[in-house]
Coordinates of C-alpha atoms and ligand atoms in Angstrom, one line a residue:
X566 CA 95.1 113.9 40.4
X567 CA 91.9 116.3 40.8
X568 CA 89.8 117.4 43.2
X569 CA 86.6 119.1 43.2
X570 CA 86.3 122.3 46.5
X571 CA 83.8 124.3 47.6
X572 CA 81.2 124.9 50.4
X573 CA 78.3 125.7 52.5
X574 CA 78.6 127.0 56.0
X575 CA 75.9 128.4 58.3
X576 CA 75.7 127.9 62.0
X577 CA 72.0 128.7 62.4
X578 CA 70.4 129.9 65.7
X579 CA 66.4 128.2 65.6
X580 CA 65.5 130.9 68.2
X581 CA 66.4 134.0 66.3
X582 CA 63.8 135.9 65.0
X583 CA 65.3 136.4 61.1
X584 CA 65.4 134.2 58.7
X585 CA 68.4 133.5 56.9
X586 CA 67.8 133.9 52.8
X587 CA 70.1 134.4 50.0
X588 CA 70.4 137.8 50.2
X589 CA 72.2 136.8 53.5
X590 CA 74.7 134.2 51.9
X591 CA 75.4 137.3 48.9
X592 CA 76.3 139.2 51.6
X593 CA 79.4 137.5 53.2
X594 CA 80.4 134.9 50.9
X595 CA 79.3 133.9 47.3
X596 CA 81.9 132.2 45.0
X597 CA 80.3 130.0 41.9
X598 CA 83.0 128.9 39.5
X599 CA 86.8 130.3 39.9
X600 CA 85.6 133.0 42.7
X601 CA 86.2 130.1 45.4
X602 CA 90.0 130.5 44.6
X603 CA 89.9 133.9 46.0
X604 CA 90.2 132.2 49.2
X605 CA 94.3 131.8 48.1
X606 CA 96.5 133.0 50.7
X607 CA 93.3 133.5 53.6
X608 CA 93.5 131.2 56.7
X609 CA 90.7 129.6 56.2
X610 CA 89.5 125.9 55.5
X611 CA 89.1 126.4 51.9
X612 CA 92.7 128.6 51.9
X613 CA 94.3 125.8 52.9
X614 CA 92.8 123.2 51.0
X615 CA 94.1 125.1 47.6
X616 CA 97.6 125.4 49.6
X617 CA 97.9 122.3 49.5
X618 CA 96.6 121.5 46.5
X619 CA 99.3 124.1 45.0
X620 CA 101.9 122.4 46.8
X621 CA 100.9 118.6 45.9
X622 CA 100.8 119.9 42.2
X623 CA 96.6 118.4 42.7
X624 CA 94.3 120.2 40.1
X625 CA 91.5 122.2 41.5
X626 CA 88.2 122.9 39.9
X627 CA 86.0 124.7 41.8
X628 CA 82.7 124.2 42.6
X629 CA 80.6 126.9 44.6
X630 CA 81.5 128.4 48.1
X631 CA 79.0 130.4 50.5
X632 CA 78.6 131.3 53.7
X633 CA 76.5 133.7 55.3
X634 CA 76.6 135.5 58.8
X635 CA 75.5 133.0 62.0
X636 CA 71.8 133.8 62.1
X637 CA 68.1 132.3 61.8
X638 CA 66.8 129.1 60.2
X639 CA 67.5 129.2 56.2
X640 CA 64.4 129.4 54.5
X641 CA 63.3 126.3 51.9
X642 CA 63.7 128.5 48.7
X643 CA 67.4 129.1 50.4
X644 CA 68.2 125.5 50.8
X645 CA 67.4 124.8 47.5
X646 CA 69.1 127.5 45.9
X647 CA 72.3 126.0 47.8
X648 CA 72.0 122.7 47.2
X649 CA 71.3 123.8 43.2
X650 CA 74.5 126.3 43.1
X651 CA 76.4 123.2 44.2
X652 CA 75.3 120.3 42.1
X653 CA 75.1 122.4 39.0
X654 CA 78.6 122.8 39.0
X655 CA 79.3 118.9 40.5
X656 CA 77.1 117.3 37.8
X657 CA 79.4 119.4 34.8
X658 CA 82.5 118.2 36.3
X659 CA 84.2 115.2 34.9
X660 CA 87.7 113.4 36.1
X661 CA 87.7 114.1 39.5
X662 CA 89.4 111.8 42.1
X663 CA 88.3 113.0 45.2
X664 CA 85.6 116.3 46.5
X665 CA 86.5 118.5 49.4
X666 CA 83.7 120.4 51.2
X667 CA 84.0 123.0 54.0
X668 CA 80.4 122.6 55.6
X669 CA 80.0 124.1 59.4
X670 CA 77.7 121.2 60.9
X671 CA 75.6 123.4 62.8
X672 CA 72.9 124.3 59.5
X673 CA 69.3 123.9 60.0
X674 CA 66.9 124.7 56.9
X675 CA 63.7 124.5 56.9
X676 CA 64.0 121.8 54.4
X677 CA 66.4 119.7 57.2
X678 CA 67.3 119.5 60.4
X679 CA 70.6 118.1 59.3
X680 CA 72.0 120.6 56.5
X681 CA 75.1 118.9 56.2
X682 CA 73.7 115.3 56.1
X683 CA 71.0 116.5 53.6
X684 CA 73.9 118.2 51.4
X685 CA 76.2 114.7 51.5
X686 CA 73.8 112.4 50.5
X687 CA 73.2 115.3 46.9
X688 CA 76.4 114.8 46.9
X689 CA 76.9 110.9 47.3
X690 CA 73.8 110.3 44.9
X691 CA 75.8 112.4 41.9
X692 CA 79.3 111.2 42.7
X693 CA 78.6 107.7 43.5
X694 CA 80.2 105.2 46.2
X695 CA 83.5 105.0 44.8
X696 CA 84.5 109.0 44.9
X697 CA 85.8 109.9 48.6
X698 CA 84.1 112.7 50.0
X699 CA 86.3 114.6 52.5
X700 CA 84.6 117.3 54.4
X701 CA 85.5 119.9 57.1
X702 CA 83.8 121.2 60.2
X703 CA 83.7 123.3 62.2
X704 CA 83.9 122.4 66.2
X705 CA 80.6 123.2 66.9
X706 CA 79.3 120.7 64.9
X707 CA 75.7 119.2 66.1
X708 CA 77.3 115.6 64.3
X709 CA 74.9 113.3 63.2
X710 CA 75.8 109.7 62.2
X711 CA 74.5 110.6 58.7
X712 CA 77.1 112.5 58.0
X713 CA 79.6 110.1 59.2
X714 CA 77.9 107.4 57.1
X715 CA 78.1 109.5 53.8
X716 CA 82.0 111.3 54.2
X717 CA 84.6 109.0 53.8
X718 CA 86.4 111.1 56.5
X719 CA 85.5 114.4 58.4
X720 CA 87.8 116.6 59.9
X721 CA 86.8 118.9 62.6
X722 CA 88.5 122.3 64.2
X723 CA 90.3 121.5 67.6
X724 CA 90.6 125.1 68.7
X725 CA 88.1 127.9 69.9
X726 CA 88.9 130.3 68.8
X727 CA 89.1 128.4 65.9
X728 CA 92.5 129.2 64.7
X729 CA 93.7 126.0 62.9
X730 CA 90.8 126.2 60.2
X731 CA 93.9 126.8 57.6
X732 CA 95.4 123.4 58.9
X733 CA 92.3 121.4 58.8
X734 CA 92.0 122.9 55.1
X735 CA 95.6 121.6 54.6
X736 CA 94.8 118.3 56.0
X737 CA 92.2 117.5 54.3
X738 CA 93.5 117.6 51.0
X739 CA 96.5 116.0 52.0
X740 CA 94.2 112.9 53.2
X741 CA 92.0 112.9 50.1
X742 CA 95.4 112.2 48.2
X743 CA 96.6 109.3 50.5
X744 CA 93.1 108.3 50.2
X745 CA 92.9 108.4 46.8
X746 CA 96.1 106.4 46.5
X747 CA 95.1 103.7 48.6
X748 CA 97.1 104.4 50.9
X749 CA 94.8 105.3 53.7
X750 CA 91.3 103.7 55.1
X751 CA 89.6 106.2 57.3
X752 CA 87.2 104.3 59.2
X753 CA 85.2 106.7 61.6
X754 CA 83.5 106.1 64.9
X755 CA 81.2 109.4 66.3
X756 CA 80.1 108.9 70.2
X757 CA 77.4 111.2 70.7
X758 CA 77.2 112.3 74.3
X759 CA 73.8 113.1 75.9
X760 CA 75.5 116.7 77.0
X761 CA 75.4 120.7 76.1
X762 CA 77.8 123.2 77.2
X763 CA 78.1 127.1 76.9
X764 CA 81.1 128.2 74.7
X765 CA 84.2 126.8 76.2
X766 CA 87.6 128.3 74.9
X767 CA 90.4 125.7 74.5
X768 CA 92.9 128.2 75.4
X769 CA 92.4 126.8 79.0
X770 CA 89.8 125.1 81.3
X771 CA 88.5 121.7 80.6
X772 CA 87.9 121.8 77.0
X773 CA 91.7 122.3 76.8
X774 CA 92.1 119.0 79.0
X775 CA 90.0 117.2 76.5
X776 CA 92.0 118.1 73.2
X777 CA 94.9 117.2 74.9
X778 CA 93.5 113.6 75.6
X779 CA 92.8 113.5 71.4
X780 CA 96.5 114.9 71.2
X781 CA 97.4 111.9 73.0
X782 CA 95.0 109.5 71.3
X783 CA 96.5 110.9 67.9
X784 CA 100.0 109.7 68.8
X785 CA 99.0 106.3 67.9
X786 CA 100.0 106.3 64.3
X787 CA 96.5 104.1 63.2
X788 CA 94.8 107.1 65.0
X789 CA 94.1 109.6 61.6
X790 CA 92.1 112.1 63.9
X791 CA 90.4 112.8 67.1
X792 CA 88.2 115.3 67.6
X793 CA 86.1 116.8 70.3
X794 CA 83.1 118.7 69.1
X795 CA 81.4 120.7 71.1
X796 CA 77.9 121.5 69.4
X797 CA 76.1 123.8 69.0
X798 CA 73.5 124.6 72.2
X799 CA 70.8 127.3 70.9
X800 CA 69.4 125.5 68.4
X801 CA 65.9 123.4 68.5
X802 CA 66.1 120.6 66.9
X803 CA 66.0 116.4 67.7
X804 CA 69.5 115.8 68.6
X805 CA 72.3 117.9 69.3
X806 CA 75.6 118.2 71.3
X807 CA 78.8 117.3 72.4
X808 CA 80.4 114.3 70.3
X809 CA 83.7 112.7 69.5
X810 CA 85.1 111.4 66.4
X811 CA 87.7 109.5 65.8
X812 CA 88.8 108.3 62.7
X813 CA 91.4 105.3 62.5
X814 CA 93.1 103.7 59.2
X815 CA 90.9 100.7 58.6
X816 CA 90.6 99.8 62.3
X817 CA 86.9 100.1 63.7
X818 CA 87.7 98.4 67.0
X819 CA 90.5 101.4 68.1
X820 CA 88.1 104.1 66.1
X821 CA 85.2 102.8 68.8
X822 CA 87.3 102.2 71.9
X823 CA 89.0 105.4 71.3
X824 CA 85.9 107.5 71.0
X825 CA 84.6 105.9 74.2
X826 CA 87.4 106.6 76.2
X827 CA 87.2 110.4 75.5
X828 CA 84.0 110.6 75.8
X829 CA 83.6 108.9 79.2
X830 CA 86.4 111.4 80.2
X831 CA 84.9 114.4 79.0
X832 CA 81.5 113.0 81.2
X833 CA 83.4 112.6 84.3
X834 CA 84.2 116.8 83.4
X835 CA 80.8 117.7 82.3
X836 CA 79.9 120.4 85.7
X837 CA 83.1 121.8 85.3
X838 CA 82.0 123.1 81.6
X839 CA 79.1 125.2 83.7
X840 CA 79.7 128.5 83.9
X841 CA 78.7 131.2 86.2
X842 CA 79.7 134.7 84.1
X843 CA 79.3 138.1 86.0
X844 CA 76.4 140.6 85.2
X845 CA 77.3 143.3 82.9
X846 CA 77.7 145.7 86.0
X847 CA 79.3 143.2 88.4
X848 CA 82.0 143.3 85.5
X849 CA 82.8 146.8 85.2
X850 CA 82.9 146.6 89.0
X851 CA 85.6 143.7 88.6
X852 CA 87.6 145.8 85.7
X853 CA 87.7 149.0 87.3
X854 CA 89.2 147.2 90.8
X855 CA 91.9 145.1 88.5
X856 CA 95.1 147.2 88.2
X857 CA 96.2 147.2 84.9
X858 CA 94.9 147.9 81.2
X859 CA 92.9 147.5 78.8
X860 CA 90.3 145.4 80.6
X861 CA 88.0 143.4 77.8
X862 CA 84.9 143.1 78.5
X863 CA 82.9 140.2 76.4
X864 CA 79.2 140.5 76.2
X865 CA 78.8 136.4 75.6
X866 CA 74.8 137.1 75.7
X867 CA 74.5 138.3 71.8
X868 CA 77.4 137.3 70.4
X869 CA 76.2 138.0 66.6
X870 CA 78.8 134.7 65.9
X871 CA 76.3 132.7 67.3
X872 CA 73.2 134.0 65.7
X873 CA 72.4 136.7 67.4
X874 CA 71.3 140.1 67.0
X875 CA 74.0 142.0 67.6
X876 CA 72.2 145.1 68.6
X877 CA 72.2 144.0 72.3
X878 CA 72.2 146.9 74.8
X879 CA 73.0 145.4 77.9
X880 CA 76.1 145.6 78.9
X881 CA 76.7 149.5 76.8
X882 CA 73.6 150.7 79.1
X883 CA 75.8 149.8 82.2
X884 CA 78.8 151.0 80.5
X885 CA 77.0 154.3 79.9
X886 CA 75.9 154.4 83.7
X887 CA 78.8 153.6 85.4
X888 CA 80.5 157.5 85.0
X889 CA 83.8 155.6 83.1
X890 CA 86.0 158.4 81.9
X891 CA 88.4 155.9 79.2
X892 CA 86.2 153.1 77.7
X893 CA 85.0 151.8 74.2
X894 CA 82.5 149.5 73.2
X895 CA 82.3 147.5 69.5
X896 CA 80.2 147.4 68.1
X897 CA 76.1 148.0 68.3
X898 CA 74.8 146.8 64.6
X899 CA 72.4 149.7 63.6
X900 CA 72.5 150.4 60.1
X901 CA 69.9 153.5 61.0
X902 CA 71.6 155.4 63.6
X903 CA 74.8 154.9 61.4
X904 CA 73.2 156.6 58.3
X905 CA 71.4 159.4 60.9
X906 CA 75.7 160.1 61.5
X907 CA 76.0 160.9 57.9
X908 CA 73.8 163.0 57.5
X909 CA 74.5 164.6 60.4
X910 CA 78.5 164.9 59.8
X911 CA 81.9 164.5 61.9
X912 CA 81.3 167.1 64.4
X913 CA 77.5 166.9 65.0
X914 CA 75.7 166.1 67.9
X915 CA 72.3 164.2 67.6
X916 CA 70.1 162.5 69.7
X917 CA 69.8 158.9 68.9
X918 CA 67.7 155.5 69.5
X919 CA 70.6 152.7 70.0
X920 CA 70.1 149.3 69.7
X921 CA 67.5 146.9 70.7
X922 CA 65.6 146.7 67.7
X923 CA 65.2 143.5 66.2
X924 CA 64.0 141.7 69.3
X925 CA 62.9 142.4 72.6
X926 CA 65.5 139.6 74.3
X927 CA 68.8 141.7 74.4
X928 CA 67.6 144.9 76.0
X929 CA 66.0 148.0 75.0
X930 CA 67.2 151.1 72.7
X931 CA 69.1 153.3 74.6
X932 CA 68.5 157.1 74.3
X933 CA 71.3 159.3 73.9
X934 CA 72.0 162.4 72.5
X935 CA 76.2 161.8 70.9
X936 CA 78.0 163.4 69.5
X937 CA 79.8 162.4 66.0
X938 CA 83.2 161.9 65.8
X939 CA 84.3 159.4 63.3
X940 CA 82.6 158.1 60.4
X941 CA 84.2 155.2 58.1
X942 CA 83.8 152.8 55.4
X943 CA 83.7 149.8 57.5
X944 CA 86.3 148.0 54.9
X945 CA 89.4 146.4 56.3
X946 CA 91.3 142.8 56.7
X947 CA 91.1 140.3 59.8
X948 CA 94.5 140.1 61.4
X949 CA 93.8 137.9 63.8
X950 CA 95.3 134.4 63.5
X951 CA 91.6 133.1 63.0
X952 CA 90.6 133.7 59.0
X953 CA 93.9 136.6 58.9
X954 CA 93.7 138.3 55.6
X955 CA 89.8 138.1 55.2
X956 CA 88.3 141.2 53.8
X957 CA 85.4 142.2 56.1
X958 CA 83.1 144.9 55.4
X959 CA 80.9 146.2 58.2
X960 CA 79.6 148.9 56.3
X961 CA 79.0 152.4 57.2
X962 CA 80.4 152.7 60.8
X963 CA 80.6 155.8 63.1
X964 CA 82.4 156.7 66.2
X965 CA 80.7 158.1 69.0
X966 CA 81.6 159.8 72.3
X967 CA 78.8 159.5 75.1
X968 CA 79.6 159.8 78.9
X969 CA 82.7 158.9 79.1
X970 CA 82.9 155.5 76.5
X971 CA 83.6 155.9 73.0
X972 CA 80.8 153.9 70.8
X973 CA 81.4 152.2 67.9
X974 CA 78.1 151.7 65.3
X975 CA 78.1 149.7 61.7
X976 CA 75.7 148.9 59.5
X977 CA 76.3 144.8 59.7
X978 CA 76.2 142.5 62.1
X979 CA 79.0 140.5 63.2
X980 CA 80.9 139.3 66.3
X981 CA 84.8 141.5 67.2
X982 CA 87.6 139.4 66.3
X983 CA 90.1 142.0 66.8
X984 CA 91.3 145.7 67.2
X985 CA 90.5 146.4 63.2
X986 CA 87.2 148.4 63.6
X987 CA 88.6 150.0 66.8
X988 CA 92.2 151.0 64.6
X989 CA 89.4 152.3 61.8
X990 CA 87.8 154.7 63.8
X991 CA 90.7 156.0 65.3
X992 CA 90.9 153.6 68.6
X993 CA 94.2 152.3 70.1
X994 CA 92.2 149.8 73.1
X995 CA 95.7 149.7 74.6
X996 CA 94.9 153.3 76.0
X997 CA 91.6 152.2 77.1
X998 CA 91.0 151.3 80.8
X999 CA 87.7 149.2 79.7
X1000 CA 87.2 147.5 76.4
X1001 CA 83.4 146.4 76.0
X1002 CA 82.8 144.1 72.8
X1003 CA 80.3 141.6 71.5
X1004 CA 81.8 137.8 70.9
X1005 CA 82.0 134.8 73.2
X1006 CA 85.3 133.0 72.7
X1007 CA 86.8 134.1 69.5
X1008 CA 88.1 138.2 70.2
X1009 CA 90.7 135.1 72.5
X1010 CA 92.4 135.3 69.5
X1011 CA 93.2 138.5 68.7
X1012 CA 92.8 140.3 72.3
X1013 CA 94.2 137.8 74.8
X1014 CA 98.0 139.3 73.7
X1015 CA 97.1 142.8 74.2
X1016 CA 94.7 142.4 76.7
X1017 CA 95.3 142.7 80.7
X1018 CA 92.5 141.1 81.6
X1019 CA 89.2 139.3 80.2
X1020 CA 85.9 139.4 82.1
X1021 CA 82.9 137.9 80.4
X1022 CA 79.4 138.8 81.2
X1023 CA 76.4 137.6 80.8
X1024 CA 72.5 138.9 80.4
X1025 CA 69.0 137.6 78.7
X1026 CA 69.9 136.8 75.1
X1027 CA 70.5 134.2 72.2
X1028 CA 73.9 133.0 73.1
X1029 CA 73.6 132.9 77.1
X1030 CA 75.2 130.4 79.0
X1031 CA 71.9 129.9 80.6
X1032 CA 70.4 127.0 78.3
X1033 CA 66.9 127.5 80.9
X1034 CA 66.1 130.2 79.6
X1035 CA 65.5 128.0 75.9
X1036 CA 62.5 126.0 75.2
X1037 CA 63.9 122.9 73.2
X1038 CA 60.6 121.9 72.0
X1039 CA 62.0 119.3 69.4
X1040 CA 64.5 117.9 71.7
X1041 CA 64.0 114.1 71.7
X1042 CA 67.0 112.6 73.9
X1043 CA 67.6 113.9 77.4
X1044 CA 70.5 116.3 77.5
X1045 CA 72.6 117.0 80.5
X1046 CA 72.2 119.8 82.7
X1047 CA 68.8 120.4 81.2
X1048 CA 67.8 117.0 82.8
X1049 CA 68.9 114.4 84.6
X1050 CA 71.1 111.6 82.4
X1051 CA 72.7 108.7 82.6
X1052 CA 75.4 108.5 80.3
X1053 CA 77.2 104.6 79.8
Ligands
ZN948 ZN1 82.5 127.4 65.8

């Protein structure tokens, strides 16, 4: 047997202010060809699909893999450039049994609303009916019954953080073999539910409720899969939000009834997803009352994993004001202050603008005058659970001190997964009393086990759990709490 791998993945953020181009998708992930199996050995989706490949003795040819950072729309020339990468390499291949993509379910271009849909029917028109087309998402998934129409199955993350994308890789290899033997008939049925929610860890809280009602639906053994996606909120586009998706062996009536069930559930829960996060300064006042350390501080607001700036000020300014004697903050992304460190040299004190640059949402640059104490490369490996083993390269990234809170600066954007950049630039957290960082749900991962306590704050930005502050003017359904639904 042979399969055919690879992917596109972008979560895109329709209110950011920067576009997302190629040069974008060079920067993070690029693989044409053989460089998709440098994803051996990573926990990620496409990791595990050549585990399990390996271990089936399936051949693997790969196709073309990118992803690029959570950020604006993708431009048309973009879109097309994808779509080419990937049906170049489709159309050359010959005696395949089955094609795996990892796609996120969240892309917008400006080509399509649907990136995913639009990138499974290339697929469907080159392959034809007869090859299955198994594809992984990610939970935040805006579904669309397009997609559903044009996979022969879709598998979809259960956990934020997202920590079982290696095991969805797995899977889905393992059900393009059954399905390729006859042996399985995934029939899917997606209930889309008129309904938004802020980020919503499954660690606890009512989105861990829900999986376990799909844990319990899965114990039927005609029940293939169950998943709860969660969608993606800050994005303007006709139709998004929470959905379901269950996928049965050859048995639409359970695959409906099922998806019903959950979703009527997860309704009956829908005000208990509604958030009200703490200020940035009403946190610190929380952190520095709770006994015990390191307190982590999550700036949910511009969490660059969501599309974001990532040069957000808010909740450093307060940091900065608050007279803290033992805190750190990662990271601000400011490629120009970082190089202005270099320059200067270890040991240097300079007066800097911080932050706030590429909109005027997230707060404004902070004048300071810091002095230089680390400077690194920016290079290191993920070790948290989610994507371990993934090279990430922030680029140039410098270690301040300023009143009291140690400041961490690099030259790429990205959301804090875990202590790496801290360990880089010379930071244990665990001595820390405070712990300020940009991400919404997934530092969980690697922070929660070294962590006393978590406060997350919130302020004006991209990713803020208050969906008002949006204007959805493509919206064309009615979307609970934004209005008031009916939902039968
Ligand atoms: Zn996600």
């Amino acid at each position: 047997m042979k399969i055919l791998i690879g992917g596109v993945v972008h979560e895109t953020n329709t209110f950011a202010n920067v576009k997302t181009d190629v040069a974008a998708f060079k920067q993070w992930e690029w693989s044409r060809g053989e460089e998709v199996m440098q994803n051996r050995g990573v926990r990620n989706y496409i990791g595990g699909m050549i585990a399990q490949a390996e271990k089936l003795s399936i051949e693997i040819e790969p196709l073309f893999s990118t992803f690029a950072y959570p950020s604006g729309i993708i431009t048309a020339k973009t879109h097309d450039t994808l779509i080419d990468h990937l049906l170049k390499r489709l159309k050359q291949a010959e005696d395949y049994d089955a094609i795996v993509l990892s796609l996120h379910g969240a892309g917008v271009s400006e080509r399509s609303e649907d990136l995913e849909g639009t990138i499974l029917q290339e697929v469907r028109d080159v392959v034809g009916v007869d090859v299955p087309i198994v594809v992984t998402l990610d939970l935040h998934a805006n579904m669309t019954q397009k997609m559903v129409d044009l996979a022969d199955i879709i598998l979809g993350n259960h956990l934020y953080p997202h920590t079982d994308s290696y095991e969805i890789g797995l899977e889905a290899v393992e059900v393009a073999q059954k399905i390729v033997e006859g042996t399985l008939k995934p029939t899917m049925h997606l209930e889309m539910l008129p309904l938004i929610i802020p980020t919503s860890t499954t660690n606890m809280g009512p989105a861990k409720e829900v999986n376990e009602w799909c844990y319990d639906a899965e114990e039927n053994k005609d029940i293939i899969d169950c998943t709860f996606y969660h969608g993606f909120p800050y994005t303007n586009i006709s139709r998004l939000g929470v959905s379901v998706l269950v996928t049965t062996n050859n048995d639409a009536k359970l695959a409906q009834e099922t998806a019903e069930a959950v979703g009527q559930s997860i309704w009956q829960k829908r005000e208990q997803f509604l958030q009200k996060p703490l200020s940035p300064k009403e946190g610190i006042k929380q952190a520095l009352a709770h006994d015990g350390k390191p307190v982590v501080i999550n700036e949910t607001s511009d969490n660059p994993g969501a599309g974001t700036p990532g040069d957000g000020t808010y909740l450093l300014k307060a940091m900065t004001e608050n007279h803290l004697t033992d805190a750190c903050y990662a990271f601000i992304y400011d490629p120009e202050v970082a190089q202005q460190a270099v320059e200067a040299g270890i040991g240097a004190t300079i007066d800097i603008k911080l932050g706030g640059k590429t909109d005027h949402l997230h707060g404004e640059p902070l004048d300071m005058t810091v002095y230089v104490k680390a400077i690194a490369d920016g290079i290191f490996k993920k070790s948290t659970p989610m994507g371990r083993g993934e090279k990430v390269d922030l680029g140039t990234s410098v270690r301040f001190l300023y009143n009291g809170v140690d400041i961490i600066v690099c030259s790429k954007k990205s959301q804090v997964f875990d202590d790496e950049i801290f360990k880089l630039l010379g930071i244990d957290v665990r001595k820390y009393k405070i712990v300020g960082l940009k991400s919404s749900q997934h530092f969980r991962a690697g922070f929660e086990h070294l962590s006393s306590k978590i406060i997350t704050v919130d302020s004006p930005g991209l990713s803020t759990f208050d969906f008002t502050t949006f204007d959805f003017t493509n919206l064309k359904t009615k979307l609970y709490p934004l209005n008031d639904v009916t939902y039968e």
